[in-house]
DNA sequence: GTACCTTACGAGATACGTAACCATC
DNA sequence: GATGGTTACGTATCTCGTAAGGTAC
């Protein structure tokens, strides 16, 4: 009987309802049925009496539940203790962010440091051209990326930031007069290209391929870093939608950030390589899950 | 951390040697290494210090070992209790045997009944033409079959009987004079065919396709039951090698059983459908494993 | 007919072995 | 170079979800 089976058994023993048990454990109802059946086969006795109306524990099941509840609690405690020791071992997490987003995350990081003494976080820089490479190379433990992130080797954790978009334009751009920009305006200007290394779907979620009216949005020169983007914009060659956060702590000469009221909000989430999952990363993710996403 | 990982961890914590741990758990050394590495990743701390010369527990590992040892013991006890309740629930195992082999198994069955009050065994008859069908249909829980049994859906448990072969011949057969038979003699006589339903490799382990000198052994008519075999032999149409046990409690008119000194011993083992594995079957298998195979 | 548990089947994930590799004595 | 732990990679097994099938009210 593997740990997963114990969890399913205990949850069902508590809920006495296959559907609710499945929901609680985020698995299908069929899975619960299969898992219980397998255990009953192995043990050689029914653990639950069930009709389509009622689910009840048999005497054997009742006894097993008491025993396994104790085992499960002890096991969780043991693992938690080991994890705590692991986190406390002084590993520092390197978290990749765009621009100055790390500043906004301070409440989260402070909470994390408070909860797990001995742990720490340092920030690294990421850019739009290769959003995942630092994760995959192991240089970063976690990246804060806008969603969606649909990479099979990456895990998407809790959302930590949410906010609208702004359009970066040159100071002399005609749109500056109007004071705001809309998605439709993009078709009349050239936007920066994130290059071939950035996944298409991901780049498109920042700058769509077409406007809401279906006009094609022209892509211009490739920019690797945030700085290069700003240079292209300042020179008047391009405009570029960016997360609202870019406008907060940047006041670059020759550039104006215009709000884009019709652009849907974007969400930034913690993301890490699934196989590099470890106690410190999970601890950070747990901490983040307890916070509401920071609203810009 | 699944139960399997706990077992590997505890075994390594005890042995402090990857090779011995692997041997003890009947897995590869690489598997032990992988399992420990995965847990260390998840926990975020080393559990063992290791060079190619020495393996020692880290403080985190030492603590985890104490905790998990307790958890593991409690879990095993809980499952054993549930299984005992399952076996005691009065299920009767139906065990298929050839001829009177059940009689020889009495010591084993008595021990099983003694160890697991409430359990019981009844015997059913099996034959060479369809050795596995009663298992697959669910009619029998366990069959006692001669080895090898190489069916992917069947589990082969402990060997319970071992013994030589005899050749059944008609009373007037020339070999009777000699008093014994050899494998070479088979080429000069026709043997019974188990029919197309019996797996080739399995039938061949009782009656090889060729003699040791390479002469082909001619197959005669198909016989379904043990009785039909004896009829064919008595009529002089065929001879037939059989397990020594066949000669013990059969004294059929017109048939003589001749020892076959050059035929290797055969082993009979408990066999069951892997998916129908349950507590009662495992209890019988455990009991059998504590006995030496009964020597005929 | 509706709520709800079970079974059948296929796809994806995981466990595991083999073999090559690397480190220590 | 012998012993012993690690890594890479392919395969078999298992887990789990979807969808269809029962069964009790």
Coordinates of C-alpha atoms (C1' of nucleotides) in Angstrom, one line a residue:
Chain A
X1 CA 0.0 0.0 0.0
X2 CA 1.7 3.1 -1.2
X3 CA 1.4 6.5 0.4
X4 CA -1.0 7.7 -2.3
X5 CA -3.3 4.8 -1.6
X6 CA -3.3 5.6 2.1
X7 CA -4.3 9.2 1.4
X8 CA -7.1 8.1 -0.8
X9 CA -8.3 5.6 1.7
X10 CA -8.2 8.1 4.6
X11 CA -9.9 10.8 2.6
X12 CA -12.7 8.4 1.6
X13 CA -13.0 7.1 5.2
X14 CA -13.6 10.7 6.2
X15 CA -15.9 11.9 3.4
X16 CA -17.7 8.6 2.9
X17 CA -18.4 9.9 -0.7
X18 CA -16.4 9.0 -3.8
X19 CA -17.2 12.2 -5.6
X20 CA -16.2 14.6 -2.8
X21 CA -13.1 12.5 -2.1
X22 CA -12.0 12.8 -5.7
X23 CA -12.6 16.5 -5.7
X24 CA -10.6 17.0 -2.5
X25 CA -7.7 15.1 -3.8
X26 CA -7.9 16.6 -7.3
X27 CA -8.3 13.2 -9.0
X28 CA -11.1 11.6 -10.9
X29 CA -13.8 9.7 -9.1
X30 CA -12.8 6.6 -11.1
X31 CA -9.4 6.8 -9.6
X32 CA -10.7 6.7 -6.1
X33 CA -12.8 3.7 -7.0
X34 CA -9.9 1.9 -8.6
X35 CA -7.5 2.7 -5.7
X36 CA -10.0 1.3 -3.1
X37 CA -10.7 -1.7 -5.2
X38 CA -7.1 -2.5 -5.5
X39 CA -6.5 -2.3 -1.8
X40 CA -9.5 -4.4 -1.0
X41 CA -8.2 -7.0 -3.4
X42 CA -4.8 -7.1 -1.8
X43 CA -6.1 -7.1 1.7
X44 CA -8.8 -9.7 0.8
X45 CA -11.6 -7.9 2.7
X46 CA -14.0 -5.1 1.9
X47 CA -13.1 -1.8 3.5
X48 CA -16.3 0.0 2.6
X49 CA -19.9 -1.1 2.1
X50 CA -21.3 0.9 -0.7
X51 CA -24.5 1.3 -2.7
X52 CA -25.1 4.2 -5.0
X53 CA -26.7 6.0 -2.0
X54 CA -24.5 5.3 0.9
X55 CA -20.8 4.6 1.7
X56 CA -19.9 3.2 5.1
X57 CA -16.8 1.7 6.6
X58 CA -16.7 -2.0 7.4
X59 CA -15.3 -3.1 10.7
X60 CA -12.0 -4.0 9.0
X61 CA -12.0 -0.6 7.3
X62 CA -12.7 1.2 10.6
X63 CA -9.8 -0.4 12.3
X64 CA -7.5 0.2 9.3
X65 CA -8.5 3.8 9.3
X66 CA -7.5 4.3 12.9
X67 CA -4.2 2.7 12.3
X68 CA -3.4 4.5 9.1
X69 CA -4.4 7.9 10.4
X70 CA -1.7 7.6 13.0
X71 CA 0.8 6.3 10.5
X72 CA 0.0 9.1 8.1
X73 CA 0.3 11.8 10.7
X74 CA 3.7 10.5 11.8
X75 CA 5.0 10.3 8.3
X76 CA 4.0 13.8 7.4
X77 CA 5.6 15.1 10.6
X78 CA 8.8 13.2 9.8
X79 CA 9.0 14.5 6.3
X80 CA 8.2 18.0 7.4
X81 CA 11.0 17.8 9.9
X82 CA 13.4 16.6 7.3
X83 CA 12.3 19.3 4.9
X84 CA 12.7 22.0 7.5
X85 CA 16.2 20.8 8.1
X86 CA 16.8 20.9 4.3
X87 CA 15.5 24.4 3.9
X88 CA 17.5 25.6 6.9
X89 CA 20.7 24.2 5.4
X90 CA 21.3 27.6 4.0
X91 CA 20.5 27.2 0.4
X92 CA 19.8 30.5 -1.3
X93 CA 17.2 30.6 -4.0
X94 CA 17.9 32.6 -7.1
X95 CA 14.7 34.1 -8.5
X96 CA 14.6 35.6 -12.0
X97 CA 12.4 38.6 -12.6
X98 CA 11.8 41.3 -15.2
X99 CA 13.2 44.7 -14.4
X100 CA 12.3 45.8 -10.9
X101 CA 9.6 43.3 -10.2
X102 CA 11.6 42.1 -7.3
X103 CA 10.9 45.3 -5.4
X104 CA 7.2 44.6 -5.6
X105 CA 7.7 41.1 -4.3
X106 CA 9.3 42.3 -1.1
X107 CA 6.4 41.5 1.2
X108 CA 6.4 37.9 -0.1
X109 CA 10.2 37.5 0.3
X110 CA 10.1 39.0 3.8
X111 CA 7.4 36.5 4.8
X112 CA 9.4 33.7 3.3
X113 CA 12.5 34.7 5.2
X114 CA 10.5 35.0 8.4
X115 CA 8.9 31.6 8.1
X116 CA 12.1 29.7 7.1
X117 CA 15.0 31.2 9.0
X118 CA 18.3 30.3 7.3
X119 CA 16.7 30.5 3.9
X120 CA 17.3 33.4 1.5
X121 CA 16.4 34.8 -1.9
X122 CA 18.5 36.7 -4.4
X123 CA 17.1 38.1 -7.6
X124 CA 18.5 37.7 -11.1
X125 CA 17.5 39.4 -14.4
X126 CA 15.5 37.8 -17.1
X127 CA 14.4 39.0 -20.5
X128 CA 11.8 38.3 -23.2
X129 CA 14.1 36.6 -25.7
X130 CA 15.0 33.6 -23.6
X131 CA 12.5 33.5 -20.7
X132 CA 13.2 29.9 -19.7
X133 CA 16.9 29.3 -20.4
X134 CA 18.2 30.4 -17.0
X135 CA 15.8 27.9 -15.4
X136 CA 16.8 25.1 -17.6
X137 CA 20.5 25.7 -17.2
X138 CA 20.1 25.8 -13.4
X139 CA 21.3 29.3 -13.1
X140 CA 17.9 30.4 -11.6
X141 CA 15.9 28.2 -9.3
X142 CA 12.6 30.1 -9.9
X143 CA 11.5 32.6 -12.5
X144 CA 8.6 35.1 -12.2
X145 CA 7.0 34.8 -15.7
X146 CA 3.8 36.1 -17.2
X147 CA 1.3 33.5 -18.0
X148 CA 0.5 31.3 -19.8
X149 CA 3.6 29.1 -19.5
X150 CA 3.0 25.9 -21.3
X151 CA 6.3 24.1 -21.1
X152 CA 6.2 20.4 -20.2
X153 CA 9.4 20.5 -18.2
X154 CA 8.3 23.5 -16.1
X155 CA 6.0 23.7 -13.2
X156 CA 3.8 26.8 -12.8
X157 CA 3.2 27.7 -9.2
X158 CA 1.1 30.4 -7.6
X159 CA 0.5 33.8 -9.2
X160 CA 2.4 36.5 -7.4
X161 CA 1.7 39.6 -9.5
X162 CA -1.2 40.9 -11.6
X163 CA -1.6 44.1 -13.5
X164 CA -2.4 45.8 -16.8
X165 CA -0.1 46.8 -19.6
X166 CA 1.4 50.0 -20.8
X167 CA 2.7 51.0 -24.2
X168 CA 6.2 52.4 -24.3
X169 CA 6.5 55.0 -27.1
X170 CA 9.0 57.7 -28.1
X171 CA 8.4 61.0 -26.4
X172 CA 7.5 62.6 -29.7
X173 CA 5.1 59.9 -30.8
X174 CA 1.6 61.1 -32.0
X175 CA -0.1 58.8 -29.4
X176 CA 1.4 60.8 -26.6
X177 CA -1.1 63.6 -27.3
X178 CA -4.0 61.3 -26.7
X179 CA -2.6 60.1 -23.3
X180 CA -3.7 56.4 -23.7
X181 CA -3.1 53.6 -26.2
X182 CA -5.3 50.8 -27.4
X183 CA -4.5 47.4 -28.9
X184 CA -5.8 48.6 -32.2
X185 CA -3.0 51.2 -32.3
X186 CA -0.4 48.4 -32.4
X187 CA -1.3 47.7 -36.1
X188 CA -0.1 51.2 -37.0
X189 CA 3.3 50.9 -35.4
X190 CA 6.1 48.4 -35.3
X191 CA 6.7 46.4 -32.2
X192 CA 9.8 44.7 -30.9
X193 CA 10.4 41.1 -31.8
X194 CA 11.4 38.7 -29.0
X195 CA 13.3 36.6 -31.5
X196 CA 13.0 33.0 -32.5
X197 CA 14.0 31.6 -29.1
X198 CA 11.0 33.0 -27.3
X199 CA 8.0 30.6 -27.7
X200 CA 5.4 32.0 -30.1
X201 CA 2.4 31.5 -27.8
X202 CA 4.2 33.2 -24.9
X203 CA 5.4 36.2 -26.9
X204 CA 1.9 36.5 -28.4
X205 CA 0.4 36.8 -24.9
X206 CA 2.3 40.0 -24.4
X207 CA 1.9 41.3 -28.0
X208 CA -0.8 39.5 -29.9
X209 CA -0.3 38.6 -33.6
X210 CA -3.4 40.6 -34.6
X211 CA -5.4 43.4 -33.1
X212 CA -9.0 42.7 -31.9
X213 CA -10.2 43.9 -35.3
X214 CA -7.9 41.4 -37.0
X215 CA -5.3 43.7 -38.4
X216 CA -1.8 42.3 -38.4
X217 CA 0.7 43.8 -35.9
X218 CA 4.0 44.4 -37.6
X219 CA 7.1 43.1 -35.9
X220 CA 10.4 45.0 -36.1
X221 CA 13.9 44.3 -35.1
X222 CA 14.8 41.8 -32.4
X223 CA 15.8 43.1 -29.0
X224 CA 17.4 40.8 -26.4
X225 CA 17.4 42.8 -23.2
X226 CA 15.1 45.3 -21.6
X227 CA 17.6 48.0 -22.3
X228 CA 17.7 47.2 -26.0
X229 CA 13.9 47.5 -26.1
X230 CA 14.0 50.9 -24.6
X231 CA 16.7 52.1 -27.1
X232 CA 14.5 51.0 -30.0
X233 CA 11.5 52.7 -28.6
X234 CA 13.4 55.9 -27.7
X235 CA 14.7 56.1 -31.2
X236 CA 11.2 56.0 -32.6
X237 CA 11.7 52.8 -34.5
X238 CA 9.3 50.8 -32.4
X239 CA 6.6 50.9 -29.8
X240 CA 6.3 48.1 -27.2
X241 CA 3.6 46.9 -24.8
X242 CA 5.1 46.1 -21.4
X243 CA 3.8 45.1 -18.0
X244 CA 2.6 48.0 -16.0
X245 CA 5.4 47.4 -13.6
X246 CA 7.9 48.5 -16.2
X247 CA 6.5 52.1 -15.9
X248 CA 6.8 52.1 -12.2
X249 CA 10.4 52.4 -11.5
X250 CA 11.7 53.4 -14.9
X251 CA 11.9 57.0 -16.1
X252 CA 14.0 56.6 -19.2
X253 CA 14.7 59.8 -21.1
X254 CA 12.8 60.1 -24.4
X255 CA 10.2 57.5 -23.5
X256 CA 6.6 57.8 -22.4
X257 CA 4.5 54.9 -21.0
X258 CA 0.8 55.1 -22.1
X259 CA -1.8 53.1 -20.2
X260 CA -3.6 50.5 -22.4
X261 CA -7.1 50.2 -20.9
X262 CA -8.3 47.6 -23.3
X263 CA -5.5 45.2 -22.8
X264 CA -6.4 42.4 -20.4
X265 CA -4.6 42.1 -17.2
X266 CA -1.5 39.9 -17.1
X267 CA -0.6 37.5 -14.4
X268 CA 2.9 36.6 -13.3
X269 CA 3.5 33.3 -11.6
X270 CA 6.4 31.5 -9.9
X271 CA 7.8 28.9 -12.3
X272 CA 10.5 26.3 -11.9
X273 CA 12.0 23.2 -13.5
X274 CA 9.9 20.3 -12.5
X275 CA 12.8 18.0 -12.0
X276 CA 14.6 20.6 -9.9
X277 CA 11.7 20.8 -7.5
X278 CA 13.0 20.8 -3.9
X279 CA 12.0 21.7 -0.4
X280 CA 13.1 25.4 -0.6
X281 CA 11.2 26.0 -3.8
X282 CA 8.1 24.4 -2.4
X283 CA 8.4 26.4 0.7
X284 CA 8.6 29.6 -1.3
X285 CA 5.6 28.5 -3.4
X286 CA 3.6 27.7 -0.3
X287 CA 4.4 31.1 1.1
X288 CA 3.3 32.7 -2.1
X289 CA 0.1 30.7 -2.2
X290 CA -0.9 32.3 1.1
X291 CA -0.6 35.8 -0.4
X292 CA -3.1 37.3 -2.7
X293 CA -1.3 38.2 -6.0
X294 CA 0.1 41.7 -5.7
X295 CA -2.1 44.1 -7.7
X296 CA -0.1 46.7 -9.5
Chain B
X1 CA 7.8 9.8 -0.4
X2 CA 6.1 6.6 -1.3
X3 CA 6.4 3.4 0.7
X4 CA 8.8 1.9 -1.7
X5 CA 11.2 4.8 -1.2
X6 CA 10.9 4.5 2.5
X7 CA 11.9 0.8 2.3
X8 CA 14.9 1.7 0.2
X9 CA 16.0 4.4 2.5
X10 CA 15.6 2.3 5.6
X11 CA 17.5 -0.6 4.0
X12 CA 20.3 1.7 3.0
X13 CA 20.4 3.3 6.4
X14 CA 20.9 -0.1 7.9
X15 CA 23.3 -1.6 5.4
X16 CA 25.3 1.6 4.6
X17 CA 26.2 -0.1 1.3
X18 CA 24.4 0.4 -2.0
X19 CA 25.2 -3.0 -3.5
X20 CA 24.1 -5.0 -0.4
X21 CA 20.9 -2.8 -0.2
X22 CA 20.1 -3.6 -3.8
X23 CA 20.6 -7.3 -3.3
X24 CA 18.5 -7.4 -0.2
X25 CA 15.6 -5.6 -1.9
X26 CA 16.1 -7.5 -5.2
X27 CA 16.6 -4.4 -7.3
X28 CA 19.6 -3.0 -9.1
X29 CA 22.2 -0.9 -7.5
X30 CA 21.3 1.9 -9.8
X31 CA 17.8 1.9 -8.6
X32 CA 18.9 2.4 -5.0
X33 CA 21.0 5.3 -6.1
X34 CA 18.2 6.9 -8.1
X35 CA 15.7 6.5 -5.3
X36 CA 17.9 8.1 -2.7
X37 CA 18.9 10.9 -5.1
X38 CA 15.2 11.7 -5.8
X39 CA 14.4 11.9 -2.1
X40 CA 17.4 14.1 -1.4
X41 CA 16.2 16.4 -4.1
X42 CA 12.7 16.6 -2.8
X43 CA 13.8 17.1 0.8
X44 CA 16.5 19.5 -0.2
X45 CA 19.2 18.0 2.0
X46 CA 21.7 15.2 1.7
X47 CA 20.6 12.1 3.7
X48 CA 23.9 10.2 3.2
X49 CA 27.5 11.2 2.8
X50 CA 29.1 8.9 0.4
X51 CA 32.4 8.2 -1.3
X52 CA 33.1 5.1 -3.3
X53 CA 34.5 3.7 0.0
X54 CA 32.1 4.7 2.7
X55 CA 28.4 5.5 3.1
X56 CA 27.3 7.3 6.3
X57 CA 24.1 8.9 7.4
X58 CA 24.0 12.7 7.7
X59 CA 22.4 14.2 10.8
X60 CA 19.2 14.9 8.7
X61 CA 19.3 11.3 7.5
X62 CA 19.8 9.9 11.0
X63 CA 16.8 11.7 12.3
X64 CA 14.7 10.7 9.3
X65 CA 15.7 7.1 9.8
X66 CA 14.5 7.0 13.4
X67 CA 11.2 8.6 12.4
X68 CA 10.6 6.5 9.3
X69 CA 11.5 3.2 11.1
X70 CA 8.7 3.8 13.5
X71 CA 6.3 4.8 10.7
X72 CA 7.2 1.7 8.7
X73 CA 6.8 -0.7 11.6
X74 CA 3.4 0.8 12.4
X75 CA 2.3 0.6 8.8
X76 CA 3.3 -3.0 8.4
X77 CA 1.5 -3.9 11.6
X78 CA -1.7 -2.1 10.5
X79 CA -1.6 -3.9 7.1
X80 CA -0.9 -7.2 8.7
X81 CA -3.9 -6.8 11.0
X82 CA -6.2 -5.9 8.1
X83 CA -4.9 -8.8 6.1
X84 CA -5.5 -11.2 9.0
X85 CA -9.0 -9.9 9.3
X86 CA -9.4 -10.5 5.5
X87 CA -8.1 -14.0 5.6
X88 CA -10.2 -14.8 8.7
X89 CA -13.3 -13.7 6.8
X90 CA -13.8 -17.3 5.8
X91 CA -12.7 -17.3 2.2
X92 CA -11.9 -20.8 1.1
X93 CA -9.1 -21.2 -1.4
X94 CA -9.6 -23.6 -4.3
X95 CA -6.3 -25.2 -5.2
X96 CA -5.9 -27.1 -8.5
X97 CA -3.7 -30.2 -8.5
X98 CA -2.9 -33.1 -10.8
X99 CA -4.3 -36.4 -9.6
X100 CA -3.6 -37.1 -6.0
X101 CA -0.9 -34.5 -5.4
X102 CA -3.2 -32.9 -2.8
X103 CA -2.6 -35.8 -0.5
X104 CA 1.2 -35.1 -0.5
X105 CA 0.5 -31.4 0.3
X106 CA -1.3 -32.3 3.5
X107 CA 1.5 -31.1 5.9
X108 CA 1.5 -27.7 4.1
X109 CA -2.3 -27.4 4.2
X110 CA -2.4 -28.4 7.9
X111 CA 0.1 -25.8 8.7
X112 CA -1.8 -23.2 6.8
X113 CA -5.1 -24.0 8.6
X114 CA -3.2 -23.8 11.9
X115 CA -1.7 -20.5 11.2
X116 CA -4.8 -18.8 9.8
X117 CA -7.8 -20.0 11.7
X118 CA -11.0 -19.4 9.6
X119 CA -9.2 -20.1 6.4
X120 CA -9.5 -23.3 4.4
X121 CA -8.4 -25.1 1.3
X122 CA -10.3 -27.4 -1.1
X123 CA -8.7 -29.1 -4.0
X124 CA -9.8 -29.2 -7.6
X125 CA -8.6 -31.3 -10.5
X126 CA -6.4 -30.0 -13.3
X127 CA -5.1 -31.6 -16.5
X128 CA -2.3 -31.2 -19.0
X129 CA -4.5 -29.9 -21.8
X130 CA -5.6 -26.7 -20.2
X131 CA -3.3 -26.2 -17.3
X132 CA -4.1 -22.5 -16.8
X133 CA -7.7 -22.1 -17.8
X134 CA -9.2 -22.7 -14.4
X135 CA -6.9 -20.0 -12.9
X136 CA -7.8 -17.5 -15.6
X137 CA -11.5 -18.2 -15.3
X138 CA -11.4 -17.7 -11.6
X139 CA -12.5 -21.2 -10.9
X140 CA -9.3 -22.0 -9.1
X141 CA -7.4 -19.5 -6.8
X142 CA -4.1 -21.4 -7.0
X143 CA -2.8 -24.2 -9.2
X144 CA 0.1 -26.5 -8.4
X145 CA 1.9 -26.7 -11.7
X146 CA 5.2 -28.2 -12.9
X147 CA 7.8 -25.6 -13.9
X148 CA 8.6 -23.7 -15.9
X149 CA 5.5 -21.5 -16.1
X150 CA 6.2 -18.5 -18.2
X151 CA 2.8 -16.8 -18.5
X152 CA 2.9 -13.0 -18.1
X153 CA -0.4 -12.9 -16.3
X154 CA 0.5 -15.6 -13.8
X155 CA 2.6 -15.3 -10.7
X156 CA 4.8 -18.3 -9.8
X157 CA 5.2 -18.8 -6.1
X158 CA 7.2 -21.2 -3.9
X159 CA 7.9 -24.7 -5.1
X160 CA 6.0 -27.2 -3.0
X161 CA 6.8 -30.6 -4.7
X162 CA 9.8 -32.0 -6.4
X163 CA 10.4 -35.5 -7.8
X164 CA 11.5 -37.6 -10.8
X165 CA 9.4 -38.9 -13.6
X166 CA 8.0 -42.3 -14.4
X167 CA 7.0 -43.7 -17.8
X168 CA 3.5 -45.2 -18.0
X169 CA 3.4 -48.2 -20.3
X170 CA 1.0 -50.9 -21.1
X171 CA 1.5 -54.0 -19.0
X172 CA 2.7 -56.0 -22.0
X173 CA 5.1 -53.4 -23.3
X174 CA 8.7 -54.7 -24.0
X175 CA 10.2 -52.1 -21.6
X176 CA 8.5 -53.7 -18.7
X177 CA 11.0 -56.5 -18.9
X178 CA 13.9 -54.1 -18.4
X179 CA 12.3 -52.5 -15.4
X180 CA 13.3 -48.9 -16.2
X181 CA 12.9 -46.5 -19.1
X182 CA 15.1 -43.8 -20.4
X183 CA 14.4 -40.6 -22.4
X184 CA 15.9 -42.3 -25.5
X185 CA 13.2 -44.9 -25.4
X186 CA 10.6 -42.2 -26.1
X187 CA 11.7 -42.0 -29.7
X188 CA 10.6 -45.6 -30.2
X189 CA 7.1 -45.1 -28.9
X190 CA 4.3 -42.7 -29.3
X191 CA 3.5 -40.3 -26.5
X192 CA 0.2 -38.5 -25.7
X193 CA -0.3 -35.1 -27.1
X194 CA -1.6 -32.4 -24.7
X195 CA -3.3 -30.7 -27.6
X196 CA -3.0 -27.2 -29.0
X197 CA -4.2 -25.4 -25.9
X198 CA -1.3 -26.5 -23.8
X199 CA 1.7 -24.1 -24.2
X200 CA 4.4 -25.7 -26.3
X201 CA 7.2 -24.9 -23.9
X202 CA 5.3 -26.2 -20.9
X203 CA 4.3 -29.5 -22.6
X204 CA 7.9 -29.9 -23.8
X205 CA 9.2 -29.7 -20.2
X206 CA 7.3 -32.9 -19.4
X207 CA 7.9 -34.6 -22.8
X208 CA 10.7 -33.0 -24.7
X209 CA 10.4 -32.7 -28.5
X210 CA 13.6 -34.6 -29.1
X211 CA 15.6 -37.2 -27.1
X212 CA 19.0 -36.3 -25.7
X213 CA 20.5 -37.9 -28.9
X214 CA 18.3 -35.7 -31.0
X215 CA 15.7 -38.2 -32.3
X216 CA 12.2 -36.9 -32.7
X217 CA 9.7 -38.1 -30.2
X218 CA 6.4 -39.0 -32.0
X219 CA 3.2 -37.5 -30.7
X220 CA 0.0 -39.5 -30.8
X221 CA -3.6 -38.8 -30.1
X222 CA -4.7 -35.9 -27.9
X223 CA -5.8 -36.7 -24.4
X224 CA -7.7 -34.2 -22.3
X225 CA -7.9 -35.8 -18.9
X226 CA -5.6 -37.9 -16.8
X227 CA -8.1 -40.8 -17.3
X228 CA -7.9 -40.5 -21.0
X229 CA -4.1 -40.7 -20.9
X230 CA -4.3 -43.9 -18.8
X231 CA -6.8 -45.4 -21.3
X232 CA -4.5 -44.7 -24.3
X233 CA -1.5 -46.2 -22.4
X234 CA -3.4 -49.2 -21.3
X235 CA -4.6 -49.9 -24.8
X236 CA -0.9 -50.0 -25.9
X237 CA -1.3 -47.0 -28.3
X238 CA 0.9 -44.7 -26.3
X239 CA 3.4 -44.5 -23.5
X240 CA 3.5 -41.4 -21.4
X241 CA 6.0 -39.8 -19.0
X242 CA 4.4 -38.6 -15.8
X243 CA 5.4 -37.1 -12.5
X244 CA 6.5 -39.7 -10.1
X245 CA 3.5 -38.8 -8.0
X246 CA 1.2 -40.3 -10.5
X247 CA 2.6 -43.8 -9.7
X248 CA 2.1 -43.4 -6.0
X249 CA -1.6 -43.6 -5.6
X250 CA -2.7 -45.1 -8.9
X251 CA -2.7 -48.7 -9.6
X252 CA -4.6 -48.8 -12.8
X253 CA -5.2 -52.2 -14.3
X254 CA -3.0 -53.0 -17.4
X255 CA -0.5 -50.2 -16.7
X256 CA 3.0 -50.3 -15.4
X257 CA 5.0 -47.2 -14.2
X258 CA 8.7 -47.5 -15.0
X259 CA 11.2 -45.2 -13.3
X260 CA 13.1 -42.9 -15.6
X261 CA 16.5 -42.4 -14.0
X262 CA 17.9 -40.1 -16.7
X263 CA 14.9 -37.7 -16.6
X264 CA 15.7 -34.6 -14.6
X265 CA 13.6 -33.9 -11.5
X266 CA 10.5 -31.7 -12.0
X267 CA 9.4 -29.0 -9.6
X268 CA 5.8 -28.1 -8.9
X269 CA 5.1 -24.6 -7.7
X270 CA 2.1 -22.6 -6.5
X271 CA 0.8 -20.4 -9.3
X272 CA -1.9 -17.8 -9.4
X273 CA -3.3 -15.0 -11.5
X274 CA -1.3 -12.0 -10.7
X275 CA -4.3 -9.7 -10.7
X276 CA -6.2 -12.0 -8.4
X277 CA -3.5 -11.9 -5.8
X278 CA -5.0 -11.5 -2.3
X279 CA -4.2 -11.9 1.3
X280 CA -5.3 -15.5 1.5
X281 CA -3.2 -16.5 -1.5
X282 CA -0.2 -14.7 -0.1
X283 CA -0.7 -16.3 3.3
X284 CA -0.7 -19.8 1.6
X285 CA 2.4 -18.8 -0.3
X286 CA 4.2 -17.6 2.8
X287 CA 3.3 -20.8 4.6
X288 CA 4.7 -22.8 1.6
X289 CA 7.8 -20.7 1.5
X290 CA 8.6 -21.9 5.1
X291 CA 8.5 -25.5 4.0
X292 CA 11.1 -27.3 2.1
X293 CA 9.6 -28.7 -1.2
X294 CA 8.2 -32.1 -0.5
X295 CA 10.5 -34.7 -2.0
X296 CA 8.7 -37.6 -3.6
Chain C
dG1 C1' -34.7 10.2 -14.5
dT2 C1' -31.0 11.4 -11.5
dA3 C1' -27.2 10.7 -8.4
dC4 C1' -23.3 8.1 -7.9
dC5 C1' -20.2 4.0 -8.0
dT6 C1' -17.8 0.7 -11.3
dT7 C1' -15.5 -1.0 -15.4
dA8 C1' -12.8 -0.7 -19.9
dC9 C1' -9.4 1.2 -22.3
dG10 C1' -5.8 4.2 -23.8
dA11 C1' -2.2 7.8 -23.0
dG12 C1' 1.2 9.6 -20.1
dA13 C1' 4.2 9.2 -16.2
dT14 C1' 7.2 6.5 -13.4
dA15 C1' 10.0 2.7 -11.9
dC16 C1' 13.6 0.0 -13.1
dG17 C1' 17.4 -2.5 -15.5
dT18 C1' 21.5 -2.3 -18.6
dA19 C1' 25.5 -0.4 -19.6
dA20 C1' 28.8 3.0 -19.6
dC21 C1' 31.1 6.3 -16.6
dC22 C1' 33.6 8.3 -12.7
dA23 C1' 35.9 8.3 -8.1
dT24 C1' 38.6 6.3 -4.4
dC25 C1' 41.8 3.2 -2.6
Chain D
dG1 C1' 43.0 -2.0 -11.5
dA2 C1' 39.4 -3.4 -8.3
dT3 C1' 35.5 -1.9 -5.8
dG4 C1' 31.6 0.8 -5.6
dG5 C1' 28.6 4.8 -6.5
dT6 C1' 26.4 7.7 -10.5
dT7 C1' 24.5 8.9 -14.9
dA8 C1' 22.1 8.1 -19.5
dC9 C1' 18.8 6.0 -21.8
dG10 C1' 15.4 2.6 -23.2
dT11 C1' 11.5 -0.3 -21.9
dA12 C1' 7.9 -2.3 -19.0
dT13 C1' 4.7 -1.2 -15.7
dC14 C1' 1.6 1.5 -13.3
dT15 C1' -1.2 5.5 -12.6
dC16 C1' -4.8 8.1 -13.9
dG17 C1' -8.4 10.3 -16.9
dT18 C1' -12.2 9.7 -20.2
dA19 C1' -16.2 7.7 -21.4
dA20 C1' -19.5 4.2 -21.1
dG21 C1' -22.0 1.1 -18.0
dG22 C1' -24.5 -0.3 -14.0
dT23 C1' -27.6 0.3 -9.9
dA24 C1' -30.4 2.3 -6.3
dC25 C1' -33.7 5.6 -5.3

